[in-house]
Structures are given as C-alpha cells and as structure tokens.
Amino acid sequence: MDVTLHLAQDPEADALLGRSPLAALIGMLLDQQVPMEWAFKGPATIAQRLGTDDLDAHEIAAHEPEAFAALLSQKPAVHRYPGSMAKRIQQLCQYLVEHYDGDAEAVWKDVATGKELLKRLAELPGFGKQKAQIFLALLGKQLGVRPTGWREAAGSYGEPKSFRSVADITGPESLAKVRAHKQEMKAAAKAAKAAGR
C-alpha cells in the first residue's frame, strides 16, 4: 500500500495514511464528531508522539492505557474525546493483534468478495456498518482493493463519481463537494425530524 491520499489535507499526515494500513484504519476510527481533517491527521500525530514514522498495532495494544490516553490528550488533542478514543484505538489494535497478528492490511488482503470484506470491517471494534461501508469504498476507490462485488457491498458509498464520504476525497475540490453533501443530509434529517413533531 503506497498511494497518495488527501484526507488530512496535510502532506505528512496524508503520506502516512497512504503507506500505512493501520494509520488509515485509525484515521477512519477517529472520523466522528470532529472535522475529517482533524481525524485523519490523528495517526500522524500519534506516530510523532510515539517517536516513530509508522504505527505498530502490537506497540499500541501493549501501551499502558493511561499513558496512551495522556499521549492523545496532549495539546493539540488528537480528538475532541481523546480519552475514549485512546481506548477505542487500543481495542482496535488488540483485535488486530489477536485476529491478524497485528497486520491491518491482512483485514482486506486476499479477500475474495466485497461481502466478506464488509463483514471483516464491520467486526473491527469501533466500526459499525456505515463506517465499514465507507472504509470499503475508500479501499476500492483509492487503494485498489477491489474484490468481486465491492461496490455493491459498500452501498451508496461505492457509487462512482459520488461525493458522499472520505472515500471520494482526492483534493480540496472534492472535499468541498463531500462537505456540501453532508450539510444537505444534515439539513434533510433536521427537516424530517421537525416535520415528525
């Protein structure tokens, strides 16, 4: 895996996401309740604070929990909720160590079908169906991981030339389109909720 991603909108952070399967998974895990760029910059910040240029699932899983939470809480914090996200990242890494010998790429390597890949992603701690579908779409659209039926398994996120999620962001222009789509969805949900009252 060595591609250029543009999710953090920061060259160093994006380079790590493009070469490190674990960094990409952790970025996806962090992508909730904070701006996307902040979430995807998180893996590079964690690596820097650990004094390394890559992330290792064994090392993170074995890290003392309070020390790891403190690492994420340093200013600037890696996430709005650094303590709970530190715990989630460690749970993800522990799962990868137990099930994939710490190799994040093994989650999708040699998977025959999109359905199987979606199942594997959804089994990861912190990944629900939607997050799993978005990450599957990211793998297919930008990382060349395209098992049979991957678009169908990714649902609407797998559609070509859609601007629904991080899977579709290749630069500032597409980022703006994804932001606009998300704002439309929020407005529609708000309107539907108001109409239901």
CSV table of C-alpha atoms in Angstrom, one decimal:
chain,number,residue,atom,x,y,z
A,1,MET,CA,0.0,0.0,0.0
A,2,ASP,CA,1.6,3.2,-1.1
A,3,VAL,CA,-0.7,5.8,-2.6
A,4,THR,CA,-1.3,9.5,-2.0
A,5,LEU,CA,-4.4,10.2,0.0
A,6,HIS,CA,-5.7,13.7,0.7
A,7,LEU,CA,-7.9,13.2,3.7
A,8,ALA,CA,-5.9,15.1,6.3
A,9,GLN,CA,-5.1,17.9,3.8
A,10,ASP,CA,-1.6,17.8,5.3
A,11,PRO,CA,1.2,16.3,3.2
A,12,GLU,CA,2.9,14.4,6.0
A,13,ALA,CA,-0.2,13.0,7.6
A,14,ASP,CA,-1.6,12.0,4.2
A,15,ALA,CA,1.6,10.3,3.3
A,16,LEU,CA,1.4,8.1,6.4
A,17,LEU,CA,-2.3,7.3,5.6
A,18,GLY,CA,-1.3,6.3,2.1
A,19,ARG,CA,1.5,3.9,3.2
A,20,SER,CA,0.2,2.5,6.5
A,21,PRO,CA,-2.9,0.4,6.5
A,22,LEU,CA,-3.1,0.8,10.3
A,23,ALA,CA,-2.9,4.6,10.1
A,24,ALA,CA,-5.8,4.5,7.6
A,25,LEU,CA,-7.9,2.3,9.9
A,26,ILE,CA,-7.2,4.5,12.9
A,27,GLY,CA,-8.0,7.7,10.9
A,28,MET,CA,-11.3,6.1,9.9
A,29,LEU,CA,-12.0,5.2,13.6
A,30,LEU,CA,-11.3,8.8,14.7
A,31,ASP,CA,-13.6,10.2,12.0
A,32,GLN,CA,-16.6,11.0,14.2
A,33,GLN,CA,-17.7,14.2,16.0
A,34,VAL,CA,-14.6,16.1,14.7
A,35,PRO,CA,-13.8,17.6,11.3
A,36,MET,CA,-12.5,15.0,8.9
A,37,GLU,CA,-9.1,16.6,8.5
A,38,TRP,CA,-8.5,16.6,12.3
A,39,ALA,CA,-9.5,12.9,12.5
A,40,PHE,CA,-7.2,11.8,9.6
A,41,LYS,CA,-4.3,13.9,10.9
A,42,GLY,CA,-4.6,11.9,14.2
A,43,PRO,CA,-2.5,8.9,13.1
A,44,ALA,CA,0.5,11.1,12.2
A,45,THR,CA,0.2,13.0,15.5
A,46,ILE,CA,0.1,9.7,17.4
A,47,ALA,CA,3.2,8.3,15.4
A,48,GLN,CA,5.1,11.6,16.1
A,49,ARG,CA,4.3,11.4,19.8
A,50,LEU,CA,5.4,7.8,20.0
A,51,GLY,CA,8.6,8.8,18.3
A,52,THR,CA,8.2,6.7,15.2
A,53,ASP,CA,7.4,7.3,11.5
A,54,ASP,CA,4.8,4.5,11.4
A,55,LEU,CA,2.3,2.9,13.7
A,56,ASP,CA,2.5,-0.6,15.1
A,57,ALA,CA,-0.6,-2.5,16.4
A,58,HIS,CA,1.5,-4.6,18.8
A,59,GLU,CA,3.1,-1.5,20.3
A,60,ILE,CA,-0.2,0.4,20.7
A,61,ALA,CA,-2.1,-2.6,22.0
A,62,ALA,CA,0.6,-3.1,24.7
A,63,HIS,CA,0.9,0.6,25.6
A,64,GLU,CA,-0.1,1.4,29.2
A,65,PRO,CA,-3.7,2.7,28.8
A,66,GLU,CA,-3.4,5.8,30.9
A,67,ALA,CA,-0.1,6.8,29.3
A,68,PHE,CA,-1.7,6.3,25.8
A,69,ALA,CA,-4.7,8.4,26.8
A,70,ALA,CA,-2.3,11.1,28.0
A,71,LEU,CA,-0.5,10.9,24.7
A,72,LEU,CA,-3.7,11.6,22.8
A,73,SER,CA,-4.7,14.3,25.2
A,74,GLN,CA,-1.6,16.5,24.8
A,75,LYS,CA,-2.3,19.8,23.2
A,76,PRO,CA,-3.4,19.8,20.4
A,77,ALA,CA,-5.5,16.8,21.3
A,78,VAL,CA,-5.9,14.1,18.7
A,79,HIS,CA,-9.7,14.1,19.1
A,80,ARG,CA,-12.4,16.0,20.9
A,81,TYR,CA,-12.7,13.0,23.2
A,82,PRO,CA,-9.1,11.8,23.5
A,83,GLY,CA,-9.6,9.5,26.5
A,84,SER,CA,-12.4,7.5,24.9
A,85,MET,CA,-10.7,7.4,21.5
A,86,ALA,CA,-7.4,6.2,23.1
A,87,LYS,CA,-9.4,3.3,24.5
A,88,ARG,CA,-11.0,2.6,21.1
A,89,ILE,CA,-7.7,2.7,19.2
A,90,GLN,CA,-6.2,0.3,21.7
A,91,GLN,CA,-9.2,-2.0,21.4
A,92,LEU,CA,-8.8,-1.9,17.6
A,93,CYS,CA,-5.1,-2.7,17.8
A,94,GLN,CA,-5.7,-5.5,20.3
A,95,TYR,CA,-8.3,-7.0,17.9
A,96,LEU,CA,-5.8,-6.8,15.0
A,97,VAL,CA,-3.1,-8.5,17.1
A,98,GLU,CA,-5.5,-11.3,18.1
A,99,HIS,CA,-7.1,-11.9,14.7
A,100,TYR,CA,-4.5,-10.7,12.2
A,101,ASP,CA,-1.1,-10.9,14.0
A,102,GLY,CA,-1.2,-7.1,14.1
A,103,ASP,CA,-1.2,-6.7,10.3
A,104,ALA,CA,-4.0,-4.2,9.5
A,105,GLU,CA,-3.7,-5.0,5.7
A,106,ALA,CA,-4.5,-8.6,6.4
A,107,VAL,CA,-8.1,-7.5,7.0
A,108,TRP,CA,-8.5,-6.9,3.3
A,109,LYS,CA,-5.7,-8.8,1.7
A,110,ASP,CA,-6.8,-11.9,-0.3
A,111,VAL,CA,-10.5,-11.3,0.4
A,112,ALA,CA,-12.5,-12.8,-2.4
A,113,THR,CA,-15.7,-10.8,-2.1
A,114,GLY,CA,-16.9,-7.4,-1.1
A,115,LYS,CA,-19.5,-9.1,1.2
A,116,GLU,CA,-16.7,-10.9,3.1
A,117,LEU,CA,-14.6,-7.7,3.3
A,118,LEU,CA,-17.6,-5.7,4.6
A,119,LYS,CA,-18.1,-8.4,7.3
A,120,ARG,CA,-14.5,-8.3,8.3
A,121,LEU,CA,-14.5,-4.5,8.5
A,122,ALA,CA,-17.8,-4.4,10.5
A,123,GLU,CA,-16.2,-6.8,13.0
A,124,LEU,CA,-13.5,-4.3,13.9
A,125,PRO,CA,-14.0,-2.6,17.2
A,126,GLY,CA,-15.5,0.9,16.6
A,127,PHE,CA,-16.7,0.1,13.1
A,128,GLY,CA,-20.4,-0.1,12.6
A,129,LYS,CA,-22.0,-0.9,9.2
A,130,GLN,CA,-21.8,2.6,7.8
A,131,LYS,CA,-18.1,3.2,8.8
A,132,ALA,CA,-17.3,-0.3,7.4
A,133,GLN,CA,-19.0,0.6,4.1
A,134,ILE,CA,-17.2,4.0,3.9
A,135,PHE,CA,-13.8,2.3,4.5
A,136,LEU,CA,-14.6,-0.4,2.0
A,137,ALA,CA,-15.4,2.3,-0.6
A,138,LEU,CA,-12.1,4.1,0.3
A,139,LEU,CA,-10.2,0.8,-0.3
A,140,GLY,CA,-11.9,0.3,-3.6
A,141,LYS,CA,-11.9,3.8,-5.0
A,142,GLN,CA,-8.4,4.9,-3.8
A,143,LEU,CA,-6.4,2.0,-2.6
A,144,GLY,CA,-7.0,-0.5,-5.4
A,145,VAL,CA,-8.6,-3.1,-3.1
A,146,ARG,CA,-11.5,-4.4,-5.3
A,147,PRO,CA,-12.8,-7.9,-4.5
A,148,THR,CA,-15.8,-9.1,-6.5
A,149,GLY,CA,-18.9,-7.1,-5.6
A,150,TRP,CA,-17.0,-4.4,-3.6
A,151,ARG,CA,-19.2,-1.5,-4.9
A,152,GLU,CA,-22.4,-3.3,-4.0
A,153,ALA,CA,-21.1,-4.2,-0.5
A,154,ALA,CA,-20.1,-0.5,0.0
A,155,GLY,CA,-23.7,0.6,-0.8
A,156,SER,CA,-24.2,4.1,-2.0
A,157,TYR,CA,-20.6,5.0,-0.8
A,158,GLY,CA,-19.3,2.7,-3.6
A,159,GLU,CA,-21.1,4.6,-6.4
A,160,PRO,CA,-18.7,6.1,-8.9
A,161,LYS,CA,-18.4,9.9,-9.0
A,162,SER,CA,-20.5,10.3,-5.8
A,163,PHE,CA,-19.3,12.7,-3.2
A,164,ARG,CA,-20.7,11.2,-0.1
A,165,SER,CA,-17.7,10.4,2.2
A,166,VAL,CA,-14.0,10.3,2.7
A,167,ALA,CA,-13.8,7.6,0.0
A,168,ASP,CA,-14.4,10.4,-2.6
A,169,ILE,CA,-11.9,13.0,-1.4
A,170,THR,CA,-9.0,13.4,-3.6
A,171,GLY,CA,-8.3,17.1,-3.0
A,172,PRO,CA,-9.8,20.4,-1.9
A,173,GLU,CA,-12.5,20.5,-4.6
A,174,SER,CA,-13.8,17.0,-3.8
A,175,LEU,CA,-13.6,17.8,-0.1
A,176,ALA,CA,-15.9,20.8,-0.6
A,177,LYS,CA,-18.4,18.6,-2.5
A,178,VAL,CA,-18.4,16.0,0.2
A,179,ARG,CA,-18.9,18.8,2.8
A,180,ALA,CA,-21.8,20.2,0.8
A,181,HIS,CA,-23.4,16.7,0.6
A,182,LYS,CA,-23.0,16.2,4.3
A,183,GLN,CA,-24.6,19.5,5.1
A,184,GLU,CA,-27.5,18.7,2.7
A,185,MET,CA,-28.0,15.4,4.5
A,186,LYS,CA,-28.0,17.1,8.0
A,187,ALA,CA,-30.5,19.7,6.8
A,188,ALA,CA,-32.8,17.0,5.3
A,189,ALA,CA,-32.6,15.0,8.6
A,190,LYS,CA,-33.3,18.1,10.6
A,191,ALA,CA,-36.3,19.0,8.4
A,192,ALA,CA,-37.6,15.4,8.6
A,193,LYS,CA,-37.3,15.4,12.4
A,194,ALA,CA,-39.1,18.8,12.6
A,195,ALA,CA,-41.9,17.5,10.3
A,196,GLY,CA,-42.3,14.5,12.5
A,197,ARG,CA,-43.0,16.5,15.6
